[in-house]
Amino acid sequence: MRAAWLIVLIGCAHPRAPVPTAPPGRSVSIYMSADAQDPDVKAALQTIRDRTGDPTPTTGLSEDAIGYVDDRRFIELAAGGELELPDVPRSANLDSLVVEPLGEPAGPDALAIVQCTRAPALAASLADPRALVGRTVEARTVGGGTARGTVKSADDGGLWLEDNGRVVRVLGERIESLRVAGSGSGLVRCKVRGAPGKHLVRVAYVTGDVSWHAIHRLDVDVDDSGAGKATVRTGFQIDAPGWTGDAQINLWRGLPGAEDPPERVWTGAAGLGEQVTVWSEPREVPAHLISVYRGALVQPGESETDAYWRQQSDGDVRTWLVLDAQLPIGTALVGVSVKGAPARVIPGILEKGGATTKMAMWIDPDLRGLRIKTYQSGDEHGLREHLAWSVSNLSDHARDVWIEEELRPVRRHRVLNAKPKLDLEDGWLRAKVTVPAGGLARAACDVLYDL
């Protein structure tokens, strides 16, 4: 089993005071990066390091999600000077743990924390594995594996687990941690000084293994021009494995310490557990449908300095839904009704678009695109390429189409000889062309890249 974690907290003697009347409660703030590869993640982690005094915090810190917990609880201190703190999740970063009394002025009988240790999960049960028989457990094993099931038998060598009629053997020497359903998520024991009796304490820490993800249900009604409104209902799926009980939850988009301050997207009370979904109130936002041609095919593992990066193309022109609102990025189920017709239901993923949120819908059968990308010259310092697009229209009326091209994410780029005028924003080239009925519209430009 893993060695116990140790943290020393320094306190001063305080006189015994009346028990505070403030109610206990747990507040949890979960910060999620909008992009797991966001370079601001490093700044956020450095903020945690600065606050905890730990130069290399690894336990309980994720690369794209950070949780802050402020848990105010009454404890009953028995004679003997030991305090037990249950329900501190295993993902908690103990280097950030703070346990402090509230409302107790200095004095010899006030609560003072001397030293805290993390108790290994189920130490007593593991000393006699047979005590686990009949319990449902989750064992994390060497190498990151997980085994779940009901313990059918146990011995000094390990456990036999049954899950859906299948029995597997888990060797004790391979078990790194073990959690029993209904047993709580962790236990911290603290050596303390103070008078026996009731105390109000604040338990605060940074934790990982928490996250939230947005899910949306959109009902869209548009006229024959593609303009209308959408009724948006947003849910937030909160993952907090090993936690139990109610808490005041604050969900934030963005990470602390990043260049842009985090934005709170939801707040309210919720019960914590393996997975909980909370919903915001529905609201109406302006919506419209547009036609977009993105011809580039994205291949996994491509290098942005490769001369033939995103060389391949397709001809699909898609209808996109654009909402005049900024929604948390996440999955969506969208029902679109045009001129009162039965709704067409499309699952997808929302993406940011400046002050808007948008999602790709369906392929337009009347529009077809052609994209040609030509490498012209280059060396280790830079390269030049030519881009040309055309869109054909098989319908009997003119159509507006947006041509969009993501540029290489390199040090600098310059756009030359653009016809028609192309807008450059957030690393994307965009041009709006009107394609006549039964006709064709074209656009082209050269791009110079400094690598």
CSV table of C-alpha atoms in Angstrom, one decimal:
chain,number,residue,atom,x,y,z
A,1,MET,CA,0.0,0.0,0.0
A,2,ARG,CA,1.1,3.6,-0.4
A,3,ALA,CA,2.9,5.3,2.4
A,4,ALA,CA,0.9,7.6,4.5
A,5,TRP,CA,1.1,11.3,3.6
A,6,LEU,CA,2.3,13.7,6.3
A,7,ILE,CA,1.6,17.4,6.8
A,8,VAL,CA,2.6,19.5,9.8
A,9,LEU,CA,0.4,22.5,10.6
A,10,ILE,CA,1.6,25.1,13.1
A,11,GLY,CA,-0.9,26.5,15.5
A,12,CYS,CA,-0.9,28.7,18.6
A,13,ALA,CA,-2.6,28.1,21.9
A,14,HIS,CA,-6.0,29.9,22.3
A,15,PRO,CA,-8.3,30.2,25.3
A,16,ARG,CA,-11.5,28.3,25.2
A,17,ALA,CA,-14.4,30.3,23.9
A,18,PRO,CA,-18.1,29.7,23.4
A,19,VAL,CA,-18.9,27.4,20.5
A,20,PRO,CA,-19.5,29.6,17.4
A,21,THR,CA,-23.1,29.7,16.2
A,22,ALA,CA,-22.2,29.9,12.5
A,23,PRO,CA,-23.6,26.9,10.6
A,24,PRO,CA,-21.2,24.4,9.1
A,25,GLY,CA,-21.1,23.7,5.4
A,26,ARG,CA,-19.0,22.8,2.4
A,27,SER,CA,-18.2,25.1,-0.5
A,28,VAL,CA,-16.6,23.6,-3.6
A,29,SER,CA,-15.2,25.6,-6.5
A,30,ILE,CA,-14.3,23.7,-9.7
A,31,TYR,CA,-12.2,25.5,-12.3
A,32,MET,CA,-12.1,23.9,-15.8
A,33,SER,CA,-9.8,25.1,-18.5
A,34,ALA,CA,-11.7,25.9,-21.7
A,35,ASP,CA,-8.8,24.1,-23.5
A,36,ALA,CA,-6.8,21.4,-21.9
A,37,GLN,CA,-3.8,22.5,-23.9
A,38,ASP,CA,-4.2,26.1,-22.9
A,39,PRO,CA,-0.7,27.5,-22.1
A,40,ASP,CA,-2.3,29.4,-19.2
A,41,VAL,CA,-2.6,26.1,-17.4
A,42,LYS,CA,1.0,26.4,-16.3
A,43,ALA,CA,0.3,29.8,-14.8
A,44,ALA,CA,-2.6,28.4,-12.9
A,45,LEU,CA,-0.5,25.5,-11.5
A,46,GLN,CA,2.1,28.1,-10.5
A,47,THR,CA,-0.5,30.0,-8.6
A,48,ILE,CA,-1.3,26.8,-6.6
A,49,ARG,CA,2.4,26.3,-6.0
A,50,ASP,CA,2.7,29.8,-4.6
A,51,ARG,CA,-0.3,29.4,-2.4
A,52,THR,CA,0.7,26.0,-1.0
A,53,GLY,CA,4.5,26.6,-0.8
A,54,ASP,CA,5.0,23.3,-2.7
A,55,PRO,CA,7.4,23.7,-5.7
A,56,THR,CA,6.3,20.5,-7.4
A,57,PRO,CA,2.7,19.6,-6.4
A,58,THR,CA,1.7,16.5,-8.1
A,59,THR,CA,-0.9,14.8,-5.8
A,60,GLY,CA,-4.4,16.0,-6.5
A,61,LEU,CA,-3.6,18.5,-9.3
A,62,SER,CA,-4.9,18.0,-12.8
A,63,GLU,CA,-3.6,19.7,-16.0
A,64,ASP,CA,-7.1,21.0,-16.9
A,65,ALA,CA,-9.2,21.0,-13.7
A,66,ILE,CA,-8.6,22.3,-10.2
A,67,GLY,CA,-10.9,22.1,-7.2
A,68,TYR,CA,-10.9,24.3,-4.1
A,69,VAL,CA,-12.7,23.1,-1.1
A,70,ASP,CA,-13.7,25.1,2.0
A,71,ASP,CA,-15.4,22.7,4.5
A,72,ARG,CA,-16.6,24.2,7.8
A,73,ARG,CA,-17.7,21.5,10.2
A,74,PHE,CA,-18.3,21.0,13.9
A,75,ILE,CA,-16.2,18.3,15.4
A,76,GLU,CA,-16.4,16.6,18.8
A,77,LEU,CA,-12.9,16.4,20.3
A,78,ALA,CA,-12.4,13.5,22.6
A,79,ALA,CA,-9.9,13.4,25.4
A,80,GLY,CA,-6.5,12.2,24.2
A,81,GLY,CA,-5.7,14.9,21.7
A,82,GLU,CA,-6.6,13.2,18.3
A,83,LEU,CA,-8.9,14.6,15.7
A,84,GLU,CA,-10.4,12.5,12.9
A,85,LEU,CA,-11.4,14.3,9.6
A,86,PRO,CA,-13.4,11.9,7.4
A,87,ASP,CA,-14.5,12.7,3.8
A,88,VAL,CA,-11.3,14.2,2.7
A,89,PRO,CA,-11.0,12.7,-0.8
A,90,ARG,CA,-7.9,10.8,-1.9
A,91,SER,CA,-7.3,13.3,-4.7
A,92,ALA,CA,-6.8,16.1,-2.1
A,93,ASN,CA,-3.4,17.6,-2.2
A,94,LEU,CA,-2.3,17.3,1.4
A,95,ASP,CA,0.5,19.9,0.9
A,96,SER,CA,-2.3,22.4,0.6
A,97,LEU,CA,-4.3,21.1,3.6
A,98,VAL,CA,-5.3,23.8,6.1
A,99,VAL,CA,-7.2,22.8,9.3
A,100,GLU,CA,-7.9,25.8,11.6
A,101,PRO,CA,-10.3,26.5,14.4
A,102,LEU,CA,-12.9,29.3,13.9
A,103,GLY,CA,-14.0,31.8,16.5
A,104,GLU,CA,-11.6,30.8,19.3
A,105,PRO,CA,-9.4,33.5,20.8
A,106,ALA,CA,-6.0,32.7,22.2
A,107,GLY,CA,-5.9,30.6,25.4
A,108,PRO,CA,-4.7,27.3,26.8
A,109,ASP,CA,-8.0,25.5,26.0
A,110,ALA,CA,-8.4,26.6,22.4
A,111,LEU,CA,-8.0,24.0,19.6
A,112,ALA,CA,-4.5,24.0,18.1
A,113,ILE,CA,-3.4,21.6,15.4
A,114,VAL,CA,0.0,20.0,15.9
A,115,GLN,CA,0.4,17.4,13.2
A,116,CYS,CA,-1.9,15.6,10.6
A,117,THR,CA,-1.3,12.3,8.8
A,118,ARG,CA,-3.3,10.7,6.0
A,119,ALA,CA,-4.6,7.3,7.2
A,120,PRO,CA,-4.2,4.6,4.6
A,121,ALA,CA,-7.6,3.5,3.3
A,122,LEU,CA,-9.1,0.6,5.2
A,123,ALA,CA,-5.9,-0.1,7.1
A,124,ALA,CA,-7.7,-2.2,9.6
A,125,SER,CA,-9.6,-4.2,7.0
A,126,LEU,CA,-6.4,-4.8,5.0
A,127,ALA,CA,-4.7,-6.1,8.1
A,128,ASP,CA,-7.4,-8.8,8.0
A,129,PRO,CA,-8.6,-9.1,4.3
A,130,ARG,CA,-11.3,-11.5,5.3
A,131,ALA,CA,-13.2,-8.5,6.8
A,132,LEU,CA,-13.8,-7.3,3.2
A,133,VAL,CA,-15.9,-10.4,2.2
A,134,GLY,CA,-19.3,-9.3,0.9
A,135,ARG,CA,-18.3,-5.7,0.5
A,136,THR,CA,-18.2,-3.9,-2.9
A,137,VAL,CA,-14.8,-2.4,-3.5
A,138,GLU,CA,-12.7,-0.6,-6.1
A,139,ALA,CA,-9.1,-1.5,-6.2
A,140,ARG,CA,-6.5,0.7,-8.1
A,141,THR,CA,-3.6,-1.4,-9.2
A,142,VAL,CA,0.0,-0.8,-10.2
A,143,GLY,CA,0.1,0.7,-13.7
A,144,GLY,CA,-3.1,2.6,-13.4
A,145,GLY,CA,-5.6,-0.3,-13.7
A,146,THR,CA,-8.9,-0.5,-11.8
A,147,ALA,CA,-10.8,-3.6,-10.6
A,148,ARG,CA,-14.3,-3.3,-9.2
A,149,GLY,CA,-16.6,-5.9,-7.7
A,150,THR,CA,-17.9,-7.7,-4.7
A,151,VAL,CA,-15.3,-9.5,-2.6
A,152,LYS,CA,-16.2,-13.2,-2.7
A,153,SER,CA,-13.2,-14.4,-0.8
A,154,ALA,CA,-9.9,-12.9,0.5
A,155,ASP,CA,-6.6,-14.2,1.9
A,156,ASP,CA,-3.1,-12.8,2.6
A,157,GLY,CA,-2.3,-13.0,-1.2
A,158,GLY,CA,-5.2,-10.8,-2.4
A,159,LEU,CA,-8.9,-10.7,-3.3
A,160,TRP,CA,-11.4,-12.6,-5.5
A,161,LEU,CA,-13.8,-10.0,-7.0
A,162,GLU,CA,-17.1,-10.8,-8.7
A,163,ASP,CA,-18.6,-8.3,-11.2
A,164,ASN,CA,-21.6,-9.2,-13.3
A,165,GLY,CA,-21.0,-12.9,-12.9
A,166,ARG,CA,-17.3,-12.7,-13.7
A,167,VAL,CA,-14.8,-13.5,-11.0
A,168,VAL,CA,-11.2,-12.1,-11.1
A,169,ARG,CA,-8.2,-12.4,-8.9
A,170,VAL,CA,-6.5,-9.2,-7.7
A,171,LEU,CA,-3.1,-9.8,-6.1
A,172,GLY,CA,-2.5,-7.8,-2.9
A,173,GLU,CA,1.0,-6.9,-3.9
A,174,ARG,CA,-0.4,-5.0,-7.0
A,175,ILE,CA,-3.0,-3.0,-5.0
A,176,GLU,CA,-2.1,0.6,-4.7
A,177,SER,CA,-5.3,1.8,-3.1
A,178,LEU,CA,-8.6,0.4,-2.2
A,179,ARG,CA,-12.0,2.0,-1.6
A,180,VAL,CA,-15.1,0.3,-0.1
A,181,ALA,CA,-18.5,1.5,-1.2
A,182,GLY,CA,-20.2,3.4,1.6
A,183,SER,CA,-17.0,3.6,3.6
A,184,GLY,CA,-16.2,7.3,3.0
A,185,SER,CA,-13.5,8.7,0.7
A,186,GLY,CA,-10.7,9.2,3.1
A,187,LEU,CA,-9.6,9.9,6.6
A,188,VAL,CA,-7.1,12.4,8.0
A,189,ARG,CA,-6.0,12.1,11.7
A,190,CYS,CA,-4.6,15.1,13.5
A,191,LYS,CA,-2.7,15.4,16.7
A,192,VAL,CA,-4.2,18.4,18.5
A,193,ARG,CA,-4.2,20.4,21.7
A,194,GLY,CA,-7.3,21.8,23.2
A,195,ALA,CA,-10.2,21.2,25.5
A,196,PRO,CA,-12.5,18.2,24.8
A,197,GLY,CA,-15.9,19.1,23.4
A,198,LYS,CA,-17.4,20.8,20.4
A,199,HIS,CA,-15.4,22.9,18.0
A,200,LEU,CA,-16.0,24.6,14.7
A,201,VAL,CA,-13.1,24.0,12.3
A,202,ARG,CA,-12.3,25.0,8.7
A,203,VAL,CA,-10.8,22.3,6.5
A,204,ALA,CA,-9.5,23.7,3.2
A,205,TYR,CA,-7.5,22.1,0.5
A,206,VAL,CA,-6.8,21.9,-3.3
A,207,THR,CA,-8.0,18.8,-5.0
A,208,GLY,CA,-7.9,17.1,-8.4
A,209,ASP,CA,-10.0,14.2,-9.7
A,210,VAL,CA,-12.9,16.7,-10.1
A,211,SER,CA,-14.3,18.2,-13.3
A,212,TRP,CA,-17.4,19.5,-14.9
A,213,HIS,CA,-18.6,19.3,-18.5
A,214,ALA,CA,-21.4,21.3,-20.1
A,215,ILE,CA,-24.2,19.6,-22.0
A,216,HIS,CA,-26.9,21.5,-23.9
A,217,ARG,CA,-30.3,20.9,-25.2
A,218,LEU,CA,-31.3,23.4,-27.9
A,219,ASP,CA,-34.7,23.8,-29.6
A,220,VAL,CA,-34.3,26.1,-32.6
A,221,ASP,CA,-37.0,27.7,-34.7
A,222,VAL,CA,-36.0,29.6,-37.9
A,223,ASP,CA,-37.8,31.1,-40.9
A,224,ASP,CA,-36.9,30.3,-44.5
A,225,SER,CA,-34.1,32.9,-44.4
A,226,GLY,CA,-32.4,30.9,-41.6
A,227,ALA,CA,-33.1,33.5,-38.9
A,228,GLY,CA,-34.9,32.8,-35.6
A,229,LYS,CA,-34.4,32.0,-32.0
A,230,ALA,CA,-33.2,29.1,-29.8
A,231,THR,CA,-34.4,27.9,-26.4
A,232,VAL,CA,-31.2,26.9,-24.6
A,233,ARG,CA,-31.2,24.6,-21.6
A,234,THR,CA,-27.7,24.0,-20.2
A,235,GLY,CA,-26.7,21.3,-17.8
A,236,PHE,CA,-23.4,20.8,-16.0
A,237,GLN,CA,-22.2,17.3,-15.4
A,238,ILE,CA,-20.1,17.3,-12.3
A,239,ASP,CA,-17.7,14.4,-11.7
A,240,ALA,CA,-16.5,14.1,-8.1
A,241,PRO,CA,-15.7,10.5,-7.5
A,242,GLY,CA,-15.5,9.4,-3.8
A,243,TRP,CA,-17.4,12.4,-2.5
A,244,THR,CA,-20.6,12.4,-0.6
A,245,GLY,CA,-23.0,14.9,0.9
A,246,ASP,CA,-24.4,18.3,-0.2
A,247,ALA,CA,-22.3,21.3,-1.0
A,248,GLN,CA,-22.5,24.8,-2.3
A,249,ILE,CA,-21.0,24.4,-5.8
A,250,ASN,CA,-19.4,27.1,-7.9
A,251,LEU,CA,-18.4,26.1,-11.5
A,252,TRP,CA,-15.8,28.3,-13.3
A,253,ARG,CA,-14.7,28.4,-16.9
A,254,GLY,CA,-11.0,29.3,-16.8
A,255,LEU,CA,-8.2,28.6,-14.4
A,256,PRO,CA,-6.9,30.8,-11.6
A,257,GLY,CA,-3.6,32.5,-12.4
A,258,ALA,CA,-4.4,32.7,-16.1
A,259,GLU,CA,-4.3,35.9,-18.1
A,260,ASP,CA,-8.1,36.2,-18.3
A,261,PRO,CA,-10.0,35.9,-15.0
A,262,PRO,CA,-12.2,32.8,-14.6
A,263,GLU,CA,-15.9,33.2,-15.4
A,264,ARG,CA,-18.5,31.6,-13.1
A,265,VAL,CA,-21.0,29.6,-15.2
A,266,TRP,CA,-23.2,28.1,-12.5
A,267,THR,CA,-23.7,28.3,-8.7
A,268,GLY,CA,-26.0,26.5,-6.5
A,269,ALA,CA,-26.5,23.6,-4.0
A,270,ALA,CA,-26.1,20.0,-5.1
A,271,GLY,CA,-25.4,16.6,-3.8
A,272,LEU,CA,-22.0,15.3,-4.6
A,273,GLY,CA,-21.3,11.8,-5.8
A,274,GLU,CA,-19.8,9.8,-8.7
A,275,GLN,CA,-21.6,11.9,-11.2
A,276,VAL,CA,-24.2,14.6,-10.8
A,277,THR,CA,-25.9,16.8,-13.4
A,278,VAL,CA,-27.4,20.2,-12.5
A,279,TRP,CA,-29.4,22.4,-14.9
A,280,SER,CA,-29.6,26.1,-15.4
A,281,GLU,CA,-32.9,27.9,-16.2
A,282,PRO,CA,-33.8,27.8,-19.9
A,283,ARG,CA,-33.4,31.0,-21.9
A,284,GLU,CA,-34.0,32.3,-25.4
A,285,VAL,CA,-31.2,33.6,-27.6
A,286,PRO,CA,-31.1,34.8,-31.3
A,287,ALA,CA,-30.1,32.1,-33.7
A,288,HIS,CA,-29.5,31.7,-37.4
A,289,LEU,CA,-28.2,29.2,-39.9
A,290,ILE,CA,-25.3,29.9,-42.2
A,291,SER,CA,-23.4,27.9,-44.9
A,292,VAL,CA,-19.7,27.3,-44.3
A,293,TYR,CA,-17.0,25.7,-46.4
A,294,ARG,CA,-14.0,24.3,-44.5
A,295,GLY,CA,-12.2,22.2,-47.0
A,296,ALA,CA,-9.1,21.2,-45.1
A,297,LEU,CA,-8.9,17.7,-43.8
A,298,VAL,CA,-7.3,17.4,-40.4
A,299,GLN,CA,-4.9,14.4,-40.0
A,300,PRO,CA,-3.8,13.3,-36.5
A,301,GLY,CA,-0.1,13.9,-35.7
A,302,GLU,CA,0.5,16.4,-38.4
A,303,SER,CA,3.3,19.0,-37.8
A,304,GLU,CA,2.5,22.6,-38.4
A,305,THR,CA,6.0,23.0,-40.0
A,306,ASP,CA,5.4,20.3,-42.5
A,307,ALA,CA,5.2,21.8,-46.0
A,308,TYR,CA,2.2,19.6,-46.7
A,309,TRP,CA,0.3,20.2,-43.5
A,310,ARG,CA,-3.5,19.9,-44.2
A,311,GLN,CA,-2.8,19.4,-47.8
A,312,GLN,CA,-5.8,17.1,-48.4
A,313,SER,CA,-9.3,18.5,-48.9
A,314,ASP,CA,-13.0,17.6,-49.3
A,315,GLY,CA,-15.9,19.4,-50.9
A,316,ASP,CA,-18.6,19.3,-48.2
A,317,VAL,CA,-20.3,22.6,-47.5
A,318,ARG,CA,-22.2,22.4,-44.2
A,319,THR,CA,-25.0,24.2,-42.6
A,320,TRP,CA,-23.9,25.7,-39.2
A,321,LEU,CA,-26.0,26.9,-36.3
A,322,VAL,CA,-24.8,30.3,-34.9
A,323,LEU,CA,-26.1,31.5,-31.5
A,324,ASP,CA,-25.7,35.1,-30.5
A,325,ALA,CA,-24.6,34.1,-27.0
A,326,GLN,CA,-21.5,32.7,-25.4
A,327,LEU,CA,-22.2,29.3,-24.0
A,328,PRO,CA,-19.8,26.9,-22.2
A,329,ILE,CA,-18.2,24.7,-24.7
A,330,GLY,CA,-19.6,21.1,-24.6
A,331,THR,CA,-21.8,18.6,-26.2
A,332,ALA,CA,-25.2,19.5,-27.5
A,333,LEU,CA,-28.4,17.9,-28.8
A,334,VAL,CA,-30.0,20.3,-31.2
A,335,GLY,CA,-33.5,20.2,-32.7
A,336,VAL,CA,-34.0,22.6,-35.6
A,337,SER,CA,-37.4,23.4,-37.1
A,338,VAL,CA,-37.5,25.4,-40.4
A,339,LYS,CA,-40.7,27.2,-41.1
A,340,GLY,CA,-42.6,25.1,-38.6
A,341,ALA,CA,-41.6,21.8,-40.1
A,342,PRO,CA,-40.8,18.8,-37.9
A,343,ALA,CA,-37.6,19.3,-36.0
A,344,ARG,CA,-34.4,17.8,-37.3
A,345,VAL,CA,-32.4,16.5,-34.3
A,346,ILE,CA,-28.6,16.7,-34.6
A,347,PRO,CA,-26.0,15.8,-31.9
A,348,GLY,CA,-22.7,17.7,-31.9
A,349,ILE,CA,-20.1,19.8,-30.1
A,350,LEU,CA,-20.4,23.5,-29.7
A,351,GLU,CA,-17.3,25.7,-30.4
A,352,LYS,CA,-16.4,29.3,-29.7
A,353,GLY,CA,-16.8,32.0,-32.4
A,354,GLY,CA,-15.9,35.3,-30.9
A,355,ALA,CA,-19.1,36.7,-29.3
A,356,THR,CA,-21.1,33.7,-30.6
A,357,THR,CA,-21.3,30.0,-30.2
A,358,LYS,CA,-21.7,27.7,-33.2
A,359,MET,CA,-22.1,24.1,-34.2
A,360,ALA,CA,-21.8,22.2,-37.5
A,361,MET,CA,-25.1,20.7,-38.5
A,362,TRP,CA,-25.6,18.9,-41.9
A,363,ILE,CA,-24.1,18.8,-45.4
A,364,ASP,CA,-25.9,21.1,-47.9
A,365,PRO,CA,-26.8,19.0,-51.0
A,366,ASP,CA,-27.0,22.1,-53.3
A,367,LEU,CA,-23.5,23.5,-52.5
A,368,ARG,CA,-20.2,22.0,-53.3
A,369,GLY,CA,-16.7,23.3,-52.6
A,370,LEU,CA,-13.2,22.9,-54.0
A,371,ARG,CA,-10.0,23.7,-52.2
A,372,ILE,CA,-6.5,23.7,-53.6
A,373,LYS,CA,-3.5,24.3,-51.4
A,374,THR,CA,-0.1,24.7,-53.2
A,375,TYR,CA,3.3,24.8,-51.5
A,376,GLN,CA,5.4,27.4,-53.2
A,377,SER,CA,8.7,27.7,-51.3
A,378,GLY,CA,10.3,27.4,-47.8
A,379,ASP,CA,13.2,26.6,-45.5
A,380,GLU,CA,13.8,26.2,-41.8
A,381,HIS,CA,12.8,29.9,-41.2
A,382,GLY,CA,9.6,30.1,-43.1
A,383,LEU,CA,7.4,29.0,-46.0
A,384,ARG,CA,4.9,30.3,-48.5
A,385,GLU,CA,1.8,28.7,-49.8
A,386,HIS,CA,-1.1,29.5,-52.1
A,387,LEU,CA,-4.7,28.8,-51.2
A,388,ALA,CA,-7.6,28.8,-53.7
A,389,TRP,CA,-11.3,28.0,-53.1
A,390,SER,CA,-14.4,27.8,-55.2
A,391,VAL,CA,-18.0,27.0,-54.3
A,392,SER,CA,-20.7,25.9,-56.8
A,393,ASN,CA,-24.4,26.3,-56.3
A,394,LEU,CA,-26.9,23.9,-57.8
A,395,SER,CA,-30.0,25.7,-56.4
A,396,ASP,CA,-32.3,28.1,-58.3
A,397,HIS,CA,-31.4,31.1,-56.0
A,398,ALA,CA,-28.2,32.9,-54.9
A,399,ARG,CA,-26.6,31.6,-51.7
A,400,ASP,CA,-24.2,33.2,-49.2
A,401,VAL,CA,-21.3,31.0,-48.1
A,402,TRP,CA,-18.6,31.6,-45.6
A,403,ILE,CA,-15.2,30.2,-46.6
A,404,GLU,CA,-13.0,29.4,-43.5
A,405,GLU,CA,-9.4,28.2,-43.2
A,406,GLU,CA,-7.4,27.7,-40.1
A,407,LEU,CA,-3.8,28.9,-40.5
A,408,ARG,CA,-0.7,27.2,-39.2
A,409,PRO,CA,-0.2,27.9,-35.4
A,410,VAL,CA,3.3,29.4,-35.9
A,411,ARG,CA,5.2,32.5,-34.8
A,412,ARG,CA,3.8,34.8,-37.4
A,413,HIS,CA,1.9,34.8,-40.7
A,414,ARG,CA,1.1,37.4,-43.4
A,415,VAL,CA,-1.8,37.2,-46.0
A,416,LEU,CA,-1.0,38.6,-49.5
A,417,ASN,CA,-2.9,39.0,-52.7
A,418,ALA,CA,-6.3,38.2,-51.2
A,419,LYS,CA,-9.3,38.1,-53.6
A,420,PRO,CA,-11.9,39.0,-52.3
A,421,LYS,CA,-10.8,40.6,-49.0
A,422,LEU,CA,-10.2,38.0,-46.3
A,423,ASP,CA,-10.6,38.7,-42.6
A,424,LEU,CA,-8.1,37.2,-40.2
A,425,GLU,CA,-9.2,36.6,-36.6
A,426,ASP,CA,-7.9,34.2,-34.0
A,427,GLY,CA,-5.8,32.4,-36.5
A,428,TRP,CA,-8.6,31.8,-39.0
A,429,LEU,CA,-9.1,33.2,-42.5
A,430,ARG,CA,-12.7,34.0,-43.3
A,431,ALA,CA,-14.4,35.4,-46.5
A,432,LYS,CA,-18.1,35.7,-47.3
A,433,VAL,CA,-18.9,35.0,-51.0
A,434,THR,CA,-22.3,35.1,-52.8
A,435,VAL,CA,-22.7,32.2,-55.1
A,436,PRO,CA,-25.2,32.9,-57.9
A,437,ALA,CA,-27.9,30.4,-58.8
A,438,GLY,CA,-26.4,27.6,-60.9
A,439,GLY,CA,-23.1,29.5,-60.7
A,440,LEU,CA,-19.7,29.6,-59.0
A,441,ALA,CA,-17.8,31.9,-56.6
A,442,ARG,CA,-14.0,31.9,-56.0
A,443,ALA,CA,-11.5,33.2,-53.4
A,444,ALA,CA,-7.7,33.0,-53.2
A,445,CYS,CA,-4.7,34.3,-51.3
A,446,ASP,CA,-1.0,33.7,-50.5
A,447,VAL,CA,0.2,33.1,-47.0
A,448,LEU,CA,3.7,33.7,-45.7
A,449,TYR,CA,4.7,31.9,-42.5
A,450,ASP,CA,7.6,32.7,-40.1
A,451,LEU,CA,8.4,29.4,-38.4
